[in-house]
Amino acid sequence: MADSIASEQRVVKHSEEGVSRFETPVRFQAGEEHIFGMLTEPLTPRGIGVVLLSATSDRNRFLIRQARRLAGSGFHVLRFDYHGFGESSGPWTGSALKHDMITLSTLEEPFTNDLVGAVEEFHRRGIEKIVLIGRCFGSRTALSGVKHIRNLQAVALISLPIHSGGAASPTSRWALDEVREAARRGVRLRALRGLLSPRRRRRWLQKLRFAAGQLVRRSNRGTETDGVDADWVSEAVVGSLREVAARRVPVLFLYGRHESVYKDFLQAQAGPLKDILGSIADRVTVSLVDGPTNNLTNLGIQEAVLSSTQEWLEASLQA
């Protein structure tokens, strides 16, 4: 049985984030775990519930801004901590396991039950129509739950990684492009300060090794490209998008213009996803913003993602 957490309800108002009636902490069941979430309710309900699915690395107020803005447009919005994170129950998610999940090295989608539990919480409250909005890792979770959700109205996938995980990371395919882009921008003080972080130094050393390997391969082949094979595309992603297509659910792919995951998407769009997305071309929207959508610490990028997502959602529901 899902239980709401008793708390003082208050009207939430913010000139830029929209106006909502209440924000209420809730707990709901997902398998054997108790998931903690925050429900943002609209002043004028449209009878549609939006589940927000975060990236595992989210540390800012983006989801809060998104929830309140959507509530200001009449949507009920539920955001929550995955099991093992925050205030949700579950085994402690240590740093090694977190890294595996963030890099998709687990080769599975571990939070599908959490999503299904969130949808059932909406159904329990009498809200049948559902929209999913996921970012990065959260977009993979959104896709994994599509086949379990009835009355699904739309799915927004922000910075969706489509690779199968582990050694197949986009960095290994696009390192040379990223190194060239960094060189083109020149050395900046902010970039140098970033290298004080051991994690960022390791990431750049890895990127340089991948870039060197790409140079060697291209030199040996006498060509400037690495081919368009897409055997690194996740079968789970392909299968879930096939389900989206079969149900003719409107879907948004939103990427940063220069993100490596967007370059992956373009290759897959010309390969294993071509027929799938082509069959629902009238339901597919690909939207680009300037800046990395997998890192929303910049308020300008946040605003671009918020606006693009909401404009698409309104248009999709009216179609």
Coordinates of C-alpha atoms in Angstrom, one line a residue:
M1 CA 0.0 0.0 0.0
A2 CA 1.4 3.4 -1.0
D3 CA 1.2 6.0 1.8
S4 CA 1.5 9.8 1.6
I5 CA 3.8 11.3 4.1
A6 CA 1.9 13.6 6.5
S7 CA 3.3 17.1 6.1
E8 CA 2.3 20.7 5.9
Q9 CA 1.1 21.5 2.4
R10 CA 1.9 24.9 1.0
V11 CA 1.2 26.8 -2.2
V12 CA 4.4 27.1 -4.2
K13 CA 4.9 30.2 -6.2
H14 CA 7.8 31.4 -8.4
S15 CA 7.6 33.8 -11.2
E16 CA 10.0 31.8 -13.4
E17 CA 9.1 28.3 -12.4
G18 CA 5.3 28.4 -12.5
V19 CA 2.6 28.2 -9.8
S20 CA 1.6 24.9 -8.1
R21 CA -1.0 24.2 -5.6
F22 CA 0.9 21.9 -3.3
E23 CA 4.2 20.1 -3.0
T24 CA 3.7 16.9 -0.9
P25 CA 6.3 14.3 0.1
V26 CA 5.0 10.8 -0.7
R27 CA 6.2 7.2 -0.3
F28 CA 5.2 4.4 -2.6
Q29 CA 6.0 0.8 -3.0
A30 CA 8.4 -0.5 -5.7
G31 CA 8.9 -4.2 -5.4
E32 CA 10.2 -4.7 -1.9
E33 CA 11.5 -1.1 -1.5
H34 CA 9.8 2.1 -0.3
I35 CA 10.5 5.0 -2.6
F36 CA 10.5 8.6 -1.5
G37 CA 9.2 11.2 -3.8
M38 CA 7.8 14.7 -4.1
L39 CA 4.5 15.3 -5.8
T40 CA 3.9 18.8 -7.2
E41 CA 0.2 19.4 -7.9
P42 CA -1.3 22.0 -10.3
L43 CA -3.8 24.7 -9.5
T44 CA -5.9 23.8 -12.6
P45 CA -5.4 20.0 -13.2
R46 CA -5.4 18.5 -16.7
G47 CA -5.6 15.0 -15.5
I48 CA -2.1 14.0 -16.7
G49 CA 0.7 12.8 -14.5
V50 CA 4.4 13.4 -15.4
V51 CA 7.1 11.2 -14.0
L52 CA 10.5 12.9 -13.9
L53 CA 13.5 10.5 -14.0
S54 CA 16.8 12.0 -13.1
A55 CA 20.3 11.3 -14.1
T56 CA 22.2 9.6 -11.3
S57 CA 24.6 12.5 -11.1
D58 CA 21.9 15.3 -10.6
R59 CA 23.0 17.7 -7.9
N60 CA 21.1 21.0 -8.8
R61 CA 17.6 22.3 -8.9
F62 CA 16.8 21.4 -12.5
L63 CA 14.2 18.8 -11.6
I64 CA 12.6 21.2 -9.1
R65 CA 12.3 23.9 -11.7
Q66 CA 11.0 21.4 -14.2
A67 CA 8.3 20.0 -11.8
R68 CA 7.1 23.5 -10.9
R69 CA 7.0 24.7 -14.4
L70 CA 5.0 21.7 -15.6
A71 CA 2.6 22.1 -12.6
G72 CA 2.1 25.7 -13.6
S73 CA 0.8 24.3 -16.9
G74 CA -1.7 21.9 -15.3
F75 CA 0.3 18.7 -14.9
H76 CA 0.7 16.6 -11.8
V77 CA 4.4 15.9 -11.5
L78 CA 6.2 13.3 -9.4
R79 CA 10.0 13.2 -8.9
F80 CA 11.7 10.6 -6.7
D81 CA 14.9 9.1 -5.3
Y82 CA 15.8 5.8 -6.9
H83 CA 16.0 2.9 -4.4
G84 CA 19.3 3.0 -2.6
F85 CA 19.6 6.7 -3.1
G86 CA 18.5 9.7 -1.0
E87 CA 15.6 8.9 1.3
S88 CA 14.4 5.8 -0.5
S89 CA 15.0 2.4 1.0
G90 CA 17.2 -0.2 -0.5
P91 CA 20.8 -1.5 -0.3
W92 CA 23.4 1.3 0.0
T93 CA 24.6 2.3 -3.5
G94 CA 28.3 2.6 -3.1
S95 CA 30.6 4.7 -5.3
A96 CA 31.7 1.7 -7.4
L97 CA 28.2 0.6 -8.2
K98 CA 27.1 4.2 -8.8
H99 CA 29.9 4.5 -11.4
D100 CA 28.9 1.3 -13.0
M101 CA 25.3 2.5 -13.3
I102 CA 26.3 6.0 -14.6
T103 CA 28.5 4.4 -17.3
L104 CA 25.8 1.7 -18.0
S105 CA 28.4 -0.9 -17.2
T106 CA 25.8 -3.0 -15.3
L107 CA 24.3 -3.8 -18.8
E108 CA 20.8 -3.6 -17.2
E109 CA 18.2 -1.0 -16.2
P110 CA 18.0 -1.4 -12.4
F111 CA 15.2 1.1 -11.6
T112 CA 12.3 -0.1 -13.8
N113 CA 10.4 -1.2 -10.7
D114 CA 10.8 2.3 -9.2
L115 CA 9.3 3.9 -12.3
V116 CA 6.4 1.4 -12.4
G117 CA 5.7 2.2 -8.7
A118 CA 5.6 5.9 -9.5
V119 CA 3.1 5.3 -12.2
E120 CA 1.0 3.1 -9.9
E121 CA 1.0 6.0 -7.4
F122 CA -0.5 8.2 -10.0
H123 CA -3.1 5.6 -10.9
R124 CA -3.9 5.2 -7.2
R125 CA -4.7 8.9 -7.1
G126 CA -7.0 8.6 -10.1
I127 CA -4.6 10.0 -12.7
E128 CA -4.5 7.6 -15.6
K129 CA -2.7 9.5 -18.4
I130 CA 1.1 9.3 -18.0
V131 CA 4.0 11.2 -19.5
L132 CA 7.6 10.2 -18.9
I133 CA 10.5 12.7 -19.0
G134 CA 14.0 11.2 -18.4
R135 CA 17.5 12.7 -18.6
C136 CA 20.7 10.7 -19.4
F137 CA 20.5 7.6 -17.2
G138 CA 16.9 8.5 -16.4
S139 CA 16.0 8.4 -20.1
R140 CA 17.1 4.7 -20.2
T141 CA 15.0 4.0 -17.2
A142 CA 12.0 5.7 -18.9
L143 CA 12.4 3.5 -22.0
S144 CA 12.7 0.4 -19.9
G145 CA 9.3 1.0 -18.4
V146 CA 7.4 1.8 -21.6
K147 CA 6.0 -1.8 -22.0
H148 CA 4.7 -1.8 -18.5
I149 CA 2.7 1.5 -18.6
R150 CA -0.9 1.9 -19.9
N151 CA -2.3 5.2 -21.2
L152 CA 1.2 6.4 -22.0
Q153 CA 0.8 9.8 -23.7
A154 CA 4.4 10.8 -24.5
V155 CA 8.1 10.2 -23.7
A156 CA 10.8 12.8 -23.6
L157 CA 14.4 11.4 -23.7
I158 CA 17.0 14.1 -22.8
S159 CA 20.6 13.2 -23.7
L160 CA 19.7 9.5 -24.2
P161 CA 22.8 7.3 -24.2
I162 CA 22.1 4.4 -26.6
H163 CA 25.3 2.4 -26.2
S164 CA 25.3 -1.0 -24.5
G165 CA 27.7 0.1 -21.8
G166 CA 31.2 -0.7 -20.5
A167 CA 33.9 -0.5 -23.1
A168 CA 31.4 0.7 -25.7
S169 CA 31.2 4.2 -24.2
P170 CA 30.8 7.2 -26.6
T171 CA 34.1 8.6 -25.4
S172 CA 35.9 5.7 -27.2
R173 CA 34.3 6.7 -30.5
W174 CA 34.4 10.5 -30.3
A175 CA 37.5 11.2 -28.3
L176 CA 39.4 12.7 -31.2
D177 CA 36.5 15.1 -32.0
E178 CA 36.3 16.2 -28.4
V179 CA 40.1 16.8 -28.2
R180 CA 40.0 18.8 -31.4
E181 CA 37.1 20.8 -30.2
A182 CA 38.9 21.6 -26.9
A183 CA 42.0 22.6 -28.9
R184 CA 39.9 24.9 -31.1
R185 CA 38.5 26.7 -28.1
G186 CA 42.0 27.2 -26.7
V187 CA 43.3 26.9 -23.1
R188 CA 41.0 28.6 -20.6
L189 CA 41.6 29.3 -17.0
R190 CA 38.4 27.5 -16.1
A191 CA 39.5 24.4 -18.0
L192 CA 42.9 24.4 -16.2
R193 CA 41.2 24.7 -12.8
G194 CA 39.1 21.7 -13.7
L195 CA 42.2 19.6 -14.1
L196 CA 42.9 20.0 -10.4
S197 CA 40.2 17.3 -10.0
P198 CA 41.8 13.8 -10.1
R199 CA 38.6 12.4 -11.7
R200 CA 38.7 15.0 -14.5
R201 CA 42.4 14.4 -15.0
R202 CA 41.8 10.6 -15.4
R203 CA 39.0 11.3 -17.8
W204 CA 41.1 13.5 -20.0
L205 CA 44.0 11.0 -20.0
Q206 CA 41.6 8.3 -21.1
K207 CA 40.2 10.6 -23.8
L208 CA 43.7 11.4 -25.1
R209 CA 44.5 7.6 -25.2
F210 CA 41.3 7.0 -27.2
A211 CA 42.1 9.9 -29.5
A212 CA 45.6 8.6 -30.2
G213 CA 44.2 5.2 -31.0
Q214 CA 41.7 6.8 -33.5
L215 CA 44.5 8.7 -35.2
V216 CA 46.5 5.5 -35.6
R217 CA 43.5 3.6 -37.0
R218 CA 42.7 6.4 -39.4
S219 CA 46.3 6.7 -40.6
N220 CA 46.4 2.9 -41.2
R221 CA 43.2 3.0 -43.3
G222 CA 44.0 6.3 -45.0
T223 CA 40.6 7.6 -44.2
E224 CA 39.2 10.4 -42.0
T225 CA 36.3 8.4 -40.5
D226 CA 35.8 5.4 -38.2
G227 CA 33.0 3.8 -40.2
V228 CA 29.3 3.8 -39.4
D229 CA 28.9 0.3 -37.9
A230 CA 26.6 0.4 -34.9
D231 CA 27.1 -2.9 -33.1
W232 CA 27.6 -1.0 -29.9
V233 CA 23.9 0.1 -29.8
S234 CA 22.0 -1.4 -26.9
E235 CA 19.5 -4.1 -27.8
A236 CA 17.4 -3.0 -24.9
V237 CA 17.2 0.5 -26.3
V238 CA 16.3 -0.8 -29.8
G239 CA 13.6 -3.1 -28.3
S240 CA 12.1 -0.3 -26.2
L241 CA 12.0 2.1 -29.1
R242 CA 10.3 -0.6 -31.1
E243 CA 7.6 -0.8 -28.4
V244 CA 7.3 3.0 -28.5
A245 CA 6.8 2.8 -32.3
A246 CA 4.3 -0.1 -32.1
R247 CA 2.2 2.0 -29.7
R248 CA 2.7 5.2 -31.7
V249 CA 3.7 7.2 -28.7
P250 CA 5.1 10.7 -29.4
V251 CA 8.8 10.8 -28.5
L252 CA 11.3 13.6 -28.1
F253 CA 15.0 13.1 -28.5
L254 CA 16.7 16.2 -27.0
Y255 CA 20.5 16.6 -27.2
G256 CA 23.2 19.1 -27.0
R257 CA 24.4 19.9 -30.5
H258 CA 28.0 18.8 -29.9
E259 CA 27.4 15.9 -27.5
S260 CA 29.1 12.6 -28.2
V261 CA 25.8 10.8 -27.3
Y262 CA 24.1 12.9 -30.1
K263 CA 26.7 11.7 -32.6
D264 CA 25.9 8.2 -31.5
F265 CA 22.2 8.8 -32.0
L266 CA 22.8 10.1 -35.6
Q267 CA 24.7 6.9 -36.4
A268 CA 22.0 4.7 -34.9
Q269 CA 19.3 6.7 -36.7
A270 CA 21.0 5.8 -40.0
G271 CA 21.4 2.2 -38.9
P272 CA 19.4 0.0 -36.5
L273 CA 16.9 2.7 -35.6
K274 CA 16.2 3.8 -39.2
D275 CA 13.2 1.6 -39.8
I276 CA 11.8 1.9 -36.3
L277 CA 11.8 5.7 -36.2
G278 CA 10.9 6.0 -39.8
S279 CA 7.7 4.1 -39.1
I280 CA 6.6 6.8 -36.7
A281 CA 8.3 9.8 -38.4
D282 CA 5.2 12.0 -37.6
R283 CA 5.6 11.2 -33.9
V284 CA 9.3 11.7 -33.6
T285 CA 10.9 15.0 -32.7
V286 CA 14.7 15.6 -32.5
S287 CA 15.6 18.9 -30.8
L288 CA 19.0 20.4 -30.3
V289 CA 20.3 23.0 -27.8
D290 CA 23.6 24.7 -27.5
G291 CA 25.6 23.2 -24.6
P292 CA 25.8 19.8 -22.9
T293 CA 22.4 18.5 -21.8
N294 CA 24.1 15.8 -19.7
N295 CA 25.5 18.5 -17.5
L296 CA 23.0 21.1 -16.5
T297 CA 25.0 23.3 -14.1
N298 CA 24.6 26.2 -16.6
L299 CA 21.3 28.0 -16.1
G300 CA 21.2 29.0 -19.8
I301 CA 21.3 25.3 -20.8
Q302 CA 18.7 24.5 -18.1
E303 CA 16.3 27.1 -19.5
A304 CA 16.8 25.9 -23.1
V305 CA 16.0 22.3 -22.0
L306 CA 13.0 23.3 -19.9
S307 CA 11.5 25.4 -22.8
S308 CA 12.2 22.9 -25.5
T309 CA 10.7 20.0 -23.5
Q310 CA 7.6 21.9 -22.5
E311 CA 6.9 23.3 -26.0
W312 CA 7.2 19.8 -27.4
L313 CA 4.9 18.3 -24.8
E314 CA 2.2 20.9 -25.4
A315 CA 2.4 20.3 -29.1
S316 CA 2.3 16.5 -28.8
L317 CA -0.7 16.5 -26.5
Q318 CA -2.6 18.7 -28.9
A319 CA -1.8 16.7 -32.0

